[in-house]
Amino acid sequence: MICVSKVSGMCSGAKGAYKTVLKLLESKKYKRVILYKKLLHNRDVIKDLELRGAVFCESLPDEITDEDIIVIRAHGETESFFKELEARKINYADCTCPRVKRIHSLISQKHNAGYAIVIIGNKDHAEVSGSAGWCAGNSYIVSSVKDIKQINGKTKNLFVIAQTTFNNGLFFKIESALKKLNNKTEVYNSLCDAQRRIHEESALLAKNSDVMFVLGSAGSANTKELYKQCAAFCKNTFLIEGRGSFFKCLPASGSTPRKRAQKAGCIADCLAADAKIGITGGASTPPEVISEFKSLLEWNQFYSSVYEKIKNHIAGFMPFDDNPVINAALLQFSKIAKSKKAKFLRGTLIALGFRIALSNKKKRRAAEDEWLPLACAYELLETAILVHDDVFDKAALRRGEITIHKSLELKYGSASKSAAICAGDIGFYTANKIILENYKNHKNCFKVLLYLQEIIITTIKGELLDILLPLDVQKNIFDSKQIAGSALLINQLKTACYTAAGPLCLGMMLGGAEDAALENMRAAALELGVAFQLLDDIMDIFGGKTGKPQGADIGEHKVTTLYACACAKEEYKNQLQNYYGKKANKNRLEAVRQIFKQSGAYSETRLELKRRLERCRTLLRKNSAIAAPELELLMGFSMFIETQA
């Protein structure tokens, strides 16, 4: 069971700052939206704003024009900083939290009235530094009862105020000690009530959880305090710094839960079906990040359970022959199909599609694991496609195993490629045979088998374009727009259909879904599939777990979206010709990375990946045929893709 704290995540001040910057970026009114220092202590927020075009700076740029605007962070800034902005007539958006602005106003008033200012807070915290700047820096900063020794007890008047996110209990202890020191102490309780409620609700959830996840930045004082409070009640409490860190706490498929947990630095119980898992977030954590993490956990639990079933059953469907010569090739086929590096994602999506069609739990129990032969057949089909793909691309490895044509090359020479293609063909027809044998009396057998052939034909069309397009590009037949359009078409034909839309719709067909529901799913899943291919393109160049060696796209002269984006500028198109079509050694790989970064292709491809996933999620939410639990799993799968980019 996975529960989210009733009160958690981004506070009103942080939310206001975030929304203001988004509006400024969307308005296109300013040439540069410059964020002065960190708007919020949250990696996801900063990364998202950076992708959208925000500029970051730690000090005011020397050259700022009327086309620029400076954004003041939620923590606030000193009085002198605002005066400098006014003196230089710089456009600015003040995103200081309203509660913090009230603190600044009171400090200024009391300082001018002759009070000695005491700020209860952490001296290195951005909010405290800003607040201290409203009394010309003449303040005492106190973070413990011991710190009050620095204060002159004979001071006529003390005005005490606090960092909004300071520890509630410690604040009152220090307040009591200050009043004993000076009976003319005036205290303004500036602690954020929303933060108090977040901490209280999160602590209550932690008490009743086996595992507790706190989402937020390790650099955020609020998040660290939230983590401490949760850890006091739940020993298995983990701080997750954002989307990029999601998978560090999740076991990967292909090993036992305990081994996976030890490797990931998490506990085995974190994904146990009966574990009580709690999730909360710090003051700078957007609510959507918390819900996304929950969806990802739900997906990972589902994925792990389906993965184990496919892994345990796929060997029983492998092609085999009594003839040792024929079986030598089929044995290598089997090694690739059931490799530890096989993800079985497509088979999992078939299981999910089947579950979507049979959202009624009683129906699903009655047809339990009916999807399994179809999932195994599809995984063998994928291996068959990869065998052919490896021959076309002259690849030596697939999923850590030697490719079939390479394994036969020493014995048979050039004939090894033909033999590998034959082995792949056997995989294709074995998949059909499995479906016919297991579903011949099923009312939806014909529909499933027919759609499977459409998927195969579409994929082969994509493969054909993938082979011929680089040859046309090298002959300068296509301009940059044609290259981009063709790269997208390859994504749609070769990957989007057979990776996402095909498996999900096949599972739904087997479960008896209506045609309208299938069409709606197909539209959303195609967006998901394109995003999946964009991720694969990025990982091939910039690192990540793919089924083939890194940099393979360079040696094979693949016309990917990354490549197409760079080709939009002739200078980069010409530079790429120096590296593409040649084996990707360390130097070539690094040179191509720099071209993709300098040309903006890397940022644009990542942004396009994000756009595709956002469109997919919008379409999924509109699909009334998907029940809430299954919708969450689909959202989790989309996060599975996004968090690896």
XYZ file of C-alpha atoms in Angstrom:
645
model
C 0.000 0.000 0.000
C 1.339 3.414 -1.006
C 0.080 6.544 0.782
C 0.868 10.226 0.208
C 0.813 12.664 3.121
C -2.441 14.645 3.120
C -0.462 17.878 3.510
C 2.825 17.917 1.617
C 4.776 19.599 -1.124
C 5.164 23.103 -2.446
C 4.061 25.896 -0.099
C 2.060 28.894 -1.367
C 5.142 31.155 -1.541
C 7.138 28.654 -3.584
C 4.135 27.899 -5.791
C 3.604 31.600 -6.475
C 7.232 32.111 -7.489
C 7.176 29.081 -9.791
C 3.951 30.150 -11.512
C 5.223 33.711 -12.000
C 8.329 32.500 -13.812
C 6.294 30.117 -15.981
C 4.012 32.991 -17.020
C 6.994 35.215 -17.842
C 8.545 32.483 -19.987
C 5.271 31.726 -21.769
C 4.501 35.407 -22.450
C 7.680 35.876 -24.532
C 7.552 39.539 -23.446
C 11.209 39.536 -22.385
C 14.218 38.349 -24.349
C 15.788 36.977 -21.176
C 14.084 35.844 -17.977
C 17.011 35.885 -15.546
C 16.630 34.015 -12.258
C 18.810 35.616 -9.619
C 20.276 32.742 -7.599
C 18.119 29.650 -7.033
C 14.431 30.468 -7.301
C 13.702 27.434 -5.105
C 15.766 24.619 -3.602
C 14.485 21.992 -6.013
C 16.369 20.325 -8.867
C 13.245 19.455 -10.832
C 11.964 23.019 -10.796
C 15.334 24.453 -11.843
C 15.801 21.821 -14.565
C 12.308 22.420 -15.920
C 12.745 26.208 -16.038
C 16.132 25.830 -17.687
C 14.604 23.641 -20.414
C 11.951 26.314 -20.982
C 14.620 28.988 -21.529
C 15.250 30.617 -18.139
C 18.740 32.051 -17.533
C 20.458 31.660 -14.153
C 22.976 33.958 -12.479
C 24.662 34.196 -9.069
C 25.416 37.930 -9.391
C 23.783 40.726 -11.364
C 25.061 40.770 -14.975
C 26.935 43.913 -15.994
C 24.825 44.269 -19.120
C 21.063 44.194 -18.643
C 18.700 45.767 -21.172
C 15.024 46.721 -21.204
C 14.392 43.360 -22.904
C 15.517 41.507 -19.772
C 13.819 40.902 -16.444
C 15.366 39.797 -13.155
C 13.351 37.393 -10.993
C 13.804 37.640 -7.218
C 13.698 34.239 -5.522
C 11.071 33.201 -2.974
C 13.624 33.484 -0.136
C 13.887 37.234 -0.744
C 16.852 39.612 -0.983
C 18.428 42.444 0.964
C 17.192 46.040 0.924
C 20.412 47.194 -0.771
C 19.863 44.737 -3.614
C 16.453 46.221 -4.396
C 17.946 49.725 -4.266
C 20.559 48.695 -6.823
C 17.842 47.395 -9.135
C 15.945 50.686 -8.829
C 19.104 52.775 -9.346
C 20.005 50.838 -12.506
C 16.371 50.912 -13.694
C 16.330 47.137 -14.114
C 13.040 45.355 -14.742
C 12.331 42.864 -11.995
C 9.645 40.505 -10.735
C 9.629 40.222 -6.966
C 8.751 36.612 -6.139
C 9.598 36.950 -2.464
C 7.200 34.878 -0.367
C 4.519 37.223 1.110
C 5.309 35.942 4.597
C 9.004 36.753 4.093
C 8.127 40.223 2.763
C 6.186 40.821 5.983
C 9.313 39.831 7.947
C 11.410 42.326 5.968
C 8.893 45.100 6.628
C 8.789 44.432 10.393
C 12.582 44.195 10.689
C 12.964 47.544 8.904
C 10.323 49.222 11.096
C 11.727 47.900 14.380
C 15.320 48.636 13.387
C 14.398 52.251 12.600
C 12.586 52.415 15.957
C 15.825 51.482 17.765
C 15.218 47.818 18.498
C 18.024 45.262 18.448
C 17.018 42.655 15.881
C 17.260 38.944 16.662
C 16.654 36.485 13.819
C 16.094 32.892 14.881
C 17.324 30.755 12.021
C 20.287 29.149 10.277
C 22.889 31.784 9.451
C 23.722 30.222 6.058
C 20.110 30.042 4.918
C 19.187 32.299 1.975
C 16.078 33.642 3.716
C 18.036 34.626 6.832
C 20.700 36.410 4.761
C 18.007 38.378 2.957
C 16.174 39.284 6.181
C 19.382 40.459 7.855
C 19.785 42.896 4.972
C 16.763 44.919 6.086
C 18.454 46.237 9.202
C 21.768 47.116 7.563
C 23.150 43.773 8.721
C 22.911 44.850 12.381
C 21.266 41.755 13.779
C 21.913 38.756 15.976
C 21.377 35.429 14.229
C 20.489 32.667 16.669
C 20.102 28.994 15.791
C 20.332 27.460 19.315
C 19.801 28.405 22.952
C 23.595 28.617 23.358
C 23.783 31.332 20.698
C 21.989 33.892 22.877
C 25.245 34.381 24.802
C 26.294 36.778 22.046
C 23.403 39.130 22.903
C 23.907 41.975 25.331
C 21.288 41.367 28.007
C 21.187 45.057 28.870
C 19.948 45.990 25.411
C 16.879 48.170 25.904
C 14.547 46.445 23.414
C 14.783 43.175 21.500
C 12.680 42.362 18.460
C 12.682 38.642 17.716
C 11.585 37.103 14.449
C 12.233 33.722 12.826
C 13.156 32.023 9.588
C 9.779 30.779 8.303
C 10.932 27.148 8.018
C 12.803 26.933 11.319
C 12.146 24.029 13.694
C 8.934 24.775 15.578
C 9.929 23.271 18.951
C 13.401 24.840 18.949
C 11.923 28.247 18.129
C 9.846 28.242 21.325
C 12.825 27.126 23.440
C 14.948 30.003 22.122
C 12.036 32.434 22.545
C 11.687 31.440 26.205
C 15.426 31.849 26.829
C 15.437 35.317 25.207
C 12.542 36.502 27.351
C 14.409 35.400 30.447
C 17.444 37.318 29.209
C 15.486 40.500 28.580
C 11.936 41.118 29.773
C 11.519 43.802 27.121
C 11.655 41.251 24.345
C 9.032 41.538 21.619
C 8.479 38.367 19.572
C 6.742 37.994 16.234
C 6.022 34.358 15.403
C 6.798 34.245 11.674
C 6.928 30.444 11.420
C 5.029 29.159 8.410
C 1.905 27.366 9.611
C 1.727 25.378 6.382
C 5.173 23.957 7.125
C 4.128 22.992 10.637
C 1.161 21.068 9.226
C 3.337 19.360 6.601
C 5.750 18.201 9.284
C 3.000 17.001 11.618
C 1.103 15.088 8.902
C 4.328 13.587 7.520
C 5.454 12.448 10.960
C 2.058 10.804 11.515
C 2.353 8.993 8.173
C 5.930 7.927 8.981
C 4.737 6.357 12.251
C 2.439 4.064 10.286
C 4.801 3.246 7.394
C 7.390 0.530 6.810
C 9.209 2.791 4.353
C 9.071 6.577 4.071
C 10.192 8.660 1.098
C 10.830 12.404 1.511
C 11.013 14.218 -1.833
C 13.051 17.403 -1.989
C 16.511 18.875 -2.206
C 19.262 17.928 0.228
C 20.233 21.608 0.086
C 16.865 22.685 1.457
C 16.797 23.319 5.205
C 13.072 22.608 5.262
C 13.466 19.270 3.493
C 16.321 18.210 5.771
C 14.216 19.032 8.809
C 11.273 17.121 7.332
C 13.550 14.140 6.719
C 14.794 14.216 10.348
C 11.266 14.243 11.718
C 10.152 11.334 9.509
C 13.327 9.357 10.266
C 12.598 9.711 13.981
C 9.456 7.605 13.485
C 10.423 5.378 10.550
C 13.956 3.973 10.425
C 13.601 3.215 6.694
C 13.276 6.860 5.630
C 14.909 7.990 2.383
C 15.522 11.441 0.925
C 14.881 11.505 -2.846
C 16.192 14.636 -4.556
C 13.894 14.624 -7.571
C 12.893 12.861 -10.766
C 16.523 12.184 -11.655
C 16.985 10.298 -8.380
C 13.769 8.254 -8.524
C 15.464 5.157 -9.885
C 18.309 5.250 -7.384
C 15.864 4.005 -4.781
C 14.086 1.511 -7.029
C 15.339 -2.003 -7.740
C 15.951 -2.729 -11.407
C 14.363 -5.788 -12.966
C 16.378 -8.957 -13.385
C 17.491 -9.790 -9.843
C 15.952 -10.760 -6.515
C 14.411 -7.936 -4.461
C 17.075 -8.202 -1.762
C 20.008 -8.071 -4.202
C 18.406 -5.193 -6.067
C 17.819 -3.320 -2.837
C 21.390 -3.744 -1.636
C 22.710 -2.511 -4.962
C 20.401 0.509 -4.982
C 21.085 1.446 -1.368
C 17.467 0.865 -0.398
C 15.703 -1.892 1.557
C 14.074 -4.996 0.087
C 10.725 -4.125 1.658
C 10.425 -0.940 -0.394
C 8.741 -2.800 -3.228
C 7.202 -5.697 -1.315
C 3.523 -6.044 -2.161
C 2.461 -5.859 1.495
C 4.789 -3.005 2.530
C 3.245 0.224 3.818
C 4.984 3.003 1.871
C 4.631 6.681 2.780
C 5.503 9.658 0.571
C 5.833 13.328 1.461
C 7.579 16.370 0.030
C 9.426 19.496 1.137
C 8.249 23.082 0.723
C 9.836 23.433 -2.721
C 8.585 20.138 -4.136
C 5.794 20.546 -6.718
C 2.702 18.417 -5.930
C 2.934 16.804 -9.363
C 6.411 15.440 -8.526
C 4.960 13.703 -5.475
C 2.082 12.183 -7.467
C 4.519 11.189 -10.237
C 6.716 9.388 -7.736
C 3.715 7.496 -6.384
C 2.755 6.501 -9.942
C 6.314 5.368 -10.598
C 6.305 3.183 -7.475
C 2.975 1.664 -8.537
C 4.350 1.014 -12.040
C 7.544 -0.503 -10.696
C 5.634 -2.940 -8.485
C 3.460 -3.973 -11.437
C 6.456 -4.200 -13.775
C 8.455 -6.330 -11.343
C 5.621 -8.841 -10.899
C 4.976 -9.162 -14.663
C 8.713 -9.300 -15.433
C 9.129 -12.329 -13.181
C 6.209 -14.148 -14.833
C 7.517 -13.571 -18.371
C 11.070 -14.511 -17.367
C 9.835 -17.771 -15.818
C 7.683 -18.759 -18.808
C 9.442 -17.486 -21.926
C 11.926 -20.398 -22.055
C 9.002 -22.784 -22.654
C 8.141 -20.960 -25.884
C 11.652 -20.800 -27.382
C 12.153 -22.242 -30.910
C 14.135 -25.504 -30.935
C 15.210 -28.130 -33.485
C 16.685 -31.628 -33.181
C 19.217 -30.854 -35.889
C 22.361 -29.547 -34.125
C 23.337 -27.260 -37.028
C 19.956 -25.518 -37.051
C 19.725 -25.506 -33.270
C 23.108 -23.740 -32.913
C 21.573 -20.585 -34.415
C 18.329 -20.984 -32.464
C 20.260 -21.423 -29.234
C 21.910 -18.036 -29.733
C 18.457 -16.615 -30.513
C 17.244 -17.971 -27.164
C 20.207 -16.473 -25.284
C 19.369 -13.021 -26.635
C 15.619 -13.454 -25.956
C 16.031 -14.462 -22.299
C 19.164 -12.416 -21.525
C 19.355 -10.811 -18.081
C 19.414 -7.480 -19.939
C 16.061 -8.177 -21.607
C 13.602 -5.654 -20.149
C 10.354 -7.370 -21.222
C 8.735 -3.932 -21.348
C 6.559 -4.746 -24.337
C 5.295 -7.920 -22.718
C 4.515 -5.894 -19.597
C 2.497 -3.407 -21.665
C 0.475 -6.317 -23.095
C -0.312 -7.360 -19.514
C -1.288 -3.776 -18.692
C -3.479 -3.477 -21.807
C -5.248 -6.706 -20.828
C -5.771 -5.357 -17.310
C -7.202 -2.084 -18.716
C -9.746 -4.020 -20.796
C -10.706 -6.143 -17.768
C -10.733 -3.390 -15.151
C -13.429 -5.352 -13.320
C -11.429 -7.301 -10.705
C -13.694 -10.378 -10.814
C -13.290 -10.688 -14.595
C -9.544 -10.191 -14.272
C -9.209 -12.934 -11.652
C -11.201 -15.328 -13.866
C -8.838 -14.665 -16.793
C -5.643 -14.424 -14.709
C -2.446 -14.728 -16.780
C -4.402 -15.273 -20.000
C -2.174 -12.552 -21.441
C 1.068 -14.471 -20.686
C 1.448 -16.553 -23.910
C 0.751 -13.415 -25.971
C 3.358 -11.457 -23.995
C 5.973 -14.203 -24.492
C 5.126 -14.430 -28.209
C 5.605 -10.669 -28.551
C 8.946 -10.768 -26.751
C 10.126 -13.466 -29.212
C 8.848 -11.282 -32.047
C 10.929 -8.399 -30.700
C 14.015 -10.620 -30.561
C 13.384 -11.627 -34.195
C 13.222 -7.949 -35.199
C 16.448 -7.270 -33.295
C 18.202 -10.202 -35.027
C 17.402 -8.665 -38.405
C 18.263 -5.192 -37.120
C 21.681 -6.416 -35.966
C 22.429 -7.886 -39.390
C 21.485 -4.606 -41.099
C 23.531 -2.550 -38.617
C 26.465 -5.019 -38.471
C 26.145 -5.040 -34.676
C 28.363 -7.400 -32.645
C 26.434 -7.375 -29.356
C 22.814 -7.354 -28.295
C 21.740 -7.317 -24.631
C 25.263 -8.326 -23.661
C 25.139 -11.421 -25.887
C 26.978 -12.010 -29.179
C 24.619 -11.420 -32.101
C 23.673 -14.481 -34.151
C 25.510 -13.474 -37.313
C 28.680 -12.749 -35.304
C 28.471 -16.067 -33.440
C 28.281 -17.924 -36.779
C 30.781 -15.754 -38.634
C 33.929 -17.661 -37.647
C 32.430 -20.967 -38.775
C 30.533 -19.912 -41.876
C 32.012 -16.587 -42.988
C 29.727 -14.345 -45.045
C 26.886 -16.892 -44.974
C 26.413 -16.096 -41.288
C 24.240 -13.066 -42.127
C 21.867 -15.152 -44.222
C 21.680 -17.756 -41.463
C 20.921 -15.074 -38.871
C 18.078 -13.731 -41.007
C 16.648 -17.261 -41.236
C 16.850 -17.607 -37.447
C 15.041 -14.281 -37.102
C 12.347 -15.478 -39.518
C 11.796 -18.555 -37.346
C 11.268 -16.170 -34.424
C 8.581 -14.293 -36.382
C 6.606 -17.400 -37.223
C 7.130 -18.960 -33.802
C 5.338 -15.935 -32.367
C 2.374 -16.551 -34.671
C 2.398 -20.260 -33.816
C 2.286 -19.508 -30.063
C -0.753 -17.282 -30.546
C -2.595 -19.842 -32.670
C -1.830 -22.707 -30.287
C -2.906 -20.816 -27.164
C -5.811 -18.721 -28.453
C -7.278 -20.735 -31.374
C -10.613 -20.991 -29.559
C -10.485 -17.453 -28.156
C -13.133 -15.135 -29.598
C -10.545 -12.391 -30.185
C -7.802 -14.587 -31.701
C -8.304 -13.431 -35.306
C -8.407 -9.761 -34.315
C -5.194 -10.079 -32.279
C -3.353 -12.001 -35.002
C -4.416 -9.559 -37.723
C -3.303 -6.533 -35.692
C 0.011 -8.242 -34.955
C 0.693 -8.519 -38.698
C -0.068 -4.797 -39.086
C 2.481 -4.041 -36.359
C 5.117 -6.170 -38.108
C 4.479 -4.557 -41.520
C 4.631 -1.044 -40.018
C 7.866 -1.873 -38.213
C 9.482 -3.236 -41.386
C 8.520 -0.050 -43.242
C 10.282 1.910 -40.515
C 13.314 -0.373 -40.784
C 13.420 0.141 -44.547
C 13.368 3.921 -44.127
C 15.972 3.674 -41.360
C 18.342 1.856 -43.760
C 17.806 4.033 -46.843
C 17.537 7.504 -45.280
C 21.218 7.768 -44.194
C 22.245 6.946 -47.780
C 20.056 9.749 -49.127
C 21.373 12.157 -46.477
C 24.968 11.366 -47.377
C 24.182 12.146 -51.033
C 22.643 15.498 -49.960
C 19.299 14.558 -51.518
C 17.310 15.820 -48.503
C 17.267 19.299 -46.969
C 17.145 19.813 -43.191
C 13.306 19.902 -43.025
C 13.022 16.646 -44.949
C 15.623 15.058 -42.682
C 13.663 16.096 -39.570
C 10.370 14.841 -41.022
C 11.886 11.508 -42.021
C 13.526 11.044 -38.593
C 10.124 11.560 -36.958
C 8.501 9.108 -39.374
C 11.092 6.456 -38.459
C 10.237 7.010 -34.788
C 6.538 6.575 -35.501
C 6.841 3.536 -37.778
C 9.710 1.623 -36.240
C 9.326 2.317 -32.538
C 6.086 4.027 -31.507
C 3.874 1.320 -32.981
C 5.693 -1.841 -31.952
C 7.045 -0.552 -28.627
C 4.010 1.160 -27.098
C 0.814 1.363 -29.150
C 1.062 -2.214 -30.463
C 1.542 -4.048 -27.145
C -1.028 -1.976 -25.228
C -3.669 -2.384 -27.947
C -2.936 -6.110 -28.351
C -3.488 -6.647 -24.629
C -6.708 -4.644 -24.777
C -7.903 -6.593 -27.838
C -7.313 -9.879 -26.067
C -9.352 -8.543 -23.150
C -12.220 -7.585 -25.490
C -11.873 -3.781 -25.539
C -14.165 -1.777 -27.831
C -12.749 -0.226 -31.021
C -13.246 3.333 -29.725
C -11.212 2.568 -26.602
C -8.464 1.057 -28.773
C -8.299 4.144 -30.994
C -8.017 6.458 -27.983
C -5.273 4.304 -26.494
C -3.415 4.158 -29.784
C -3.338 7.974 -30.064
C -1.836 8.365 -26.577
C 0.516 5.394 -26.894
C 2.027 6.656 -30.170
C 3.143 9.802 -28.327
C 4.571 7.548 -25.615
C 6.406 5.446 -28.208
C 8.004 8.453 -29.908
C 9.194 9.644 -26.484
C 10.647 6.195 -25.859
C 12.674 6.407 -29.092
C 13.866 9.939 -28.292
C 15.093 8.577 -24.965
C 16.926 5.774 -26.772
C 18.563 8.317 -29.112
C 19.753 10.418 -26.166
C 21.037 7.431 -24.188
C 22.992 6.073 -27.172
C 25.064 9.270 -27.308
C 25.025 10.580 -23.739
C 24.957 7.327 -21.779
C 22.395 4.941 -20.370
C 21.213 1.353 -20.567
C 20.338 0.352 -24.121
C 20.419 -3.066 -25.768
C 23.483 -2.262 -27.876
C 26.931 -0.647 -27.352
C 26.995 3.115 -26.749
C 27.589 5.235 -29.830
C 26.189 2.584 -32.191
C 24.059 5.245 -33.920
C 27.242 7.053 -34.991
C 28.827 4.009 -36.604
C 25.535 3.073 -38.292
C 24.949 6.673 -39.465
C 21.475 6.683 -37.905
C 19.328 9.681 -38.778
C 17.850 10.309 -35.336
C 15.974 13.371 -34.068
C 19.186 14.497 -32.351
C 20.972 14.280 -35.689
C 18.126 16.015 -37.546
C 18.015 18.919 -35.062
C 21.740 19.532 -35.460
C 21.401 19.375 -39.261
C 19.046 22.354 -39.138
C 22.253 24.432 -39.146
C 24.479 23.703 -42.112
C 27.735 24.120 -40.170
C 26.789 21.370 -37.727
C 25.474 19.141 -40.487
C 28.876 19.330 -42.163
C 30.695 18.665 -38.871
C 28.664 15.517 -38.233
C 29.737 14.066 -41.572
C 33.284 13.869 -40.176
C 32.172 11.397 -37.498
C 29.059 9.562 -38.688
C 29.547 6.319 -40.543
C 32.712 5.583 -38.547
C 33.100 3.439 -35.440
C 32.369 5.510 -32.340
C 35.570 5.607 -30.300
C 35.890 7.773 -27.190
C 37.071 10.885 -29.057
C 34.420 10.678 -31.786
C 31.672 10.135 -29.226
C 32.764 13.183 -27.232
C 33.022 15.309 -30.390
C 29.469 14.362 -31.408
C 28.201 15.134 -27.898
C 29.662 18.630 -28.118
C 28.090 19.208 -31.552
C 24.679 18.172 -30.230
C 25.058 20.441 -27.193
C 26.402 23.472 -29.077
C 23.791 23.206 -31.828
C 20.985 23.005 -29.271
C 19.976 19.560 -30.560
C 20.419 17.947 -27.143
C 18.190 20.474 -25.341
C 15.599 20.476 -28.110
C 15.367 16.673 -28.185
C 14.948 16.491 -24.416
C 12.287 19.193 -24.592
C 10.497 17.348 -27.405
C 10.585 14.168 -25.290
C 8.924 16.108 -22.484
C 6.305 17.566 -24.861
C 5.441 14.108 -26.183
C 4.967 12.742 -22.686
C 2.819 15.715 -21.698
C 0.600 15.168 -24.756
C 0.397 11.466 -23.932
C -0.652 12.179 -20.338
C -3.292 14.674 -21.472
C -4.803 12.111 -23.855
C -4.710 9.375 -21.210
C -6.517 11.561 -18.668
C -9.266 12.235 -21.211
C -9.748 8.514 -21.886
C -12.763 7.526 -19.789
C -12.215 3.835 -20.624
C -9.156 3.720 -18.341
C -9.900 3.145 -14.646
C -7.936 5.131 -12.042
C -5.543 2.313 -10.934
C -4.582 1.527 -14.539
C -4.267 5.232 -15.394
C -1.775 5.568 -12.552
C 0.251 2.652 -13.957
C 0.355 4.295 -17.390
C 1.430 7.575 -15.801
C 4.092 5.612 -13.950
C 5.377 4.137 -17.210
C 5.593 7.621 -18.718
C 7.654 8.643 -15.667
C 9.792 5.534 -16.186
C 10.730 7.044 -19.560
C 11.112 10.651 -18.393
C 13.284 9.966 -15.365
C 15.908 8.211 -17.472
C 16.343 11.108 -19.910
